[in-house]
Amino acid sequence: MILLFLLVAYGLAWLSALPLWLGGGLADPSFGPLVGLMMFTPALGVLAVWAVRRTPFRAWARETGLTLGERRGRTIGLFFATWAAVPLVVYGTLAMTAALGLVSLDLGRLSLFTATMRATGMPLPGDPHAALLVQLAVSTLLLPVLNLVPMLGEEWGWRGWLLPKLVASRGVFAGLVLSGVIWGLWHAPATALGYNYPSLGPWAALLFVGFCVLAGMLFGWLRLRTGSVWPAVIGHAALNPAASLALMLGDAAAPPDTVVAGITGLAGWAVLAVLTALVFRRWPVRQEQPAG
């Protein structure tokens, strides 16, 4: 069943991204919609397995984490705690990177933020700081809600269905690492074009696997701790807009090196590794714990 799931998730992801490889790559106007389409391919993999297994859907929903788990209060609490914590981690990582001299911020003129907004055709008021405050509110409060559906498309596959299967057969640590590697490599249709790390070209696909393993540890902990996929969904939904906006706080004259800066850069890896160690030490999860 894992093979069927991966064939559907990976095969449809590459099929979705094929126009990018035949066309303009990252500069292709259809890049955003096609990557958005890719996000639903893991969920389609789950549905393919369900079609073969013919499990009653209510039981399937519990098994794959669509419910709130056995302790609903814990799940709801972690849902909102994750929503609040993810932007704090993202911006805290950026501040740490700046303190170490690895990125130059321009909080006074907001030159990179202004240039990015103009490049996307968004109107800017006279004071760019007012526009930044609006973007911060939107990326923290609104976009995570709007992102719930596409992020469920990913998380239902990776953390909802696949992770418990790997943990059951390989143990908690190996299952988490392997699921993170699989998740990272699934991004290759976009990352091999240089997405996230434009300076690396195709090598970006391999570097992104490292981030996915570490982020997947924390998202996986949420799934195993609650028996529900929803805290991981909101974590993923909050991560993407915060990570993008944080890098816009750099200096247009010396843009951040995404290999090092930001939550997906090497500095972010260090932060995620420390958080993972702290979380698993304080609130360990065990293989025999129910997955859904």
JSON list of C-alpha atoms in Angstrom, two decimals, residues 10 23 33 35 38 58 66 69 72 80 143 181 197 220 241 244 275 281:
[
{"chain": "A", "resi": 10, "resn": "TYR", "atom": "CA", "xyz": [4.99, 11.30, -6.75]},
{"chain": "A", "resi": 23, "resn": "GLY", "atom": "CA", "xyz": [8.14, 25.94, -20.18]},
{"chain": "A", "resi": 33, "resn": "PRO", "atom": "CA", "xyz": [-1.18, 27.36, -9.62]},
{"chain": "A", "resi": 35, "resn": "VAL", "atom": "CA", "xyz": [2.58, 24.02, -7.31]},
{"chain": "A", "resi": 38, "resn": "MET", "atom": "CA", "xyz": [0.85, 19.51, -6.50]},
{"chain": "A", "resi": 58, "resn": "ARG", "atom": "CA", "xyz": [-15.45, 6.93, 9.40]},
{"chain": "A", "resi": 66, "resn": "LEU", "atom": "CA", "xyz": [-8.92, 13.46, 10.15]},
{"chain": "A", "resi": 69, "resn": "GLY", "atom": "CA", "xyz": [-8.04, 12.08, 18.26]},
{"chain": "A", "resi": 72, "resn": "ARG", "atom": "CA", "xyz": [-9.85, 16.53, 21.76]},
{"chain": "A", "resi": 80, "resn": "PHE", "atom": "CA", "xyz": [-3.82, 27.01, 18.40]},
{"chain": "A", "resi": 143, "resn": "LEU", "atom": "CA", "xyz": [-3.46, 33.04, 5.18]},
{"chain": "A", "resi": 181, "resn": "VAL", "atom": "CA", "xyz": [13.06, 12.27, 3.45]},
{"chain": "A", "resi": 197, "resn": "TYR", "atom": "CA", "xyz": [17.45, 28.04, -2.97]},
{"chain": "A", "resi": 220, "resn": "GLY", "atom": "CA", "xyz": [5.20, 14.34, 13.08]},
{"chain": "A", "resi": 241, "resn": "PRO", "atom": "CA", "xyz": [3.48, 32.67, 4.55]},
{"chain": "A", "resi": 244, "resn": "SER", "atom": "CA", "xyz": [8.19, 34.09, 2.77]},
{"chain": "A", "resi": 275, "resn": "LEU", "atom": "CA", "xyz": [13.35, 22.55, 19.23]},
{"chain": "A", "resi": 281, "resn": "ARG", "atom": "CA", "xyz": [12.73, 15.07, 25.57]}
]
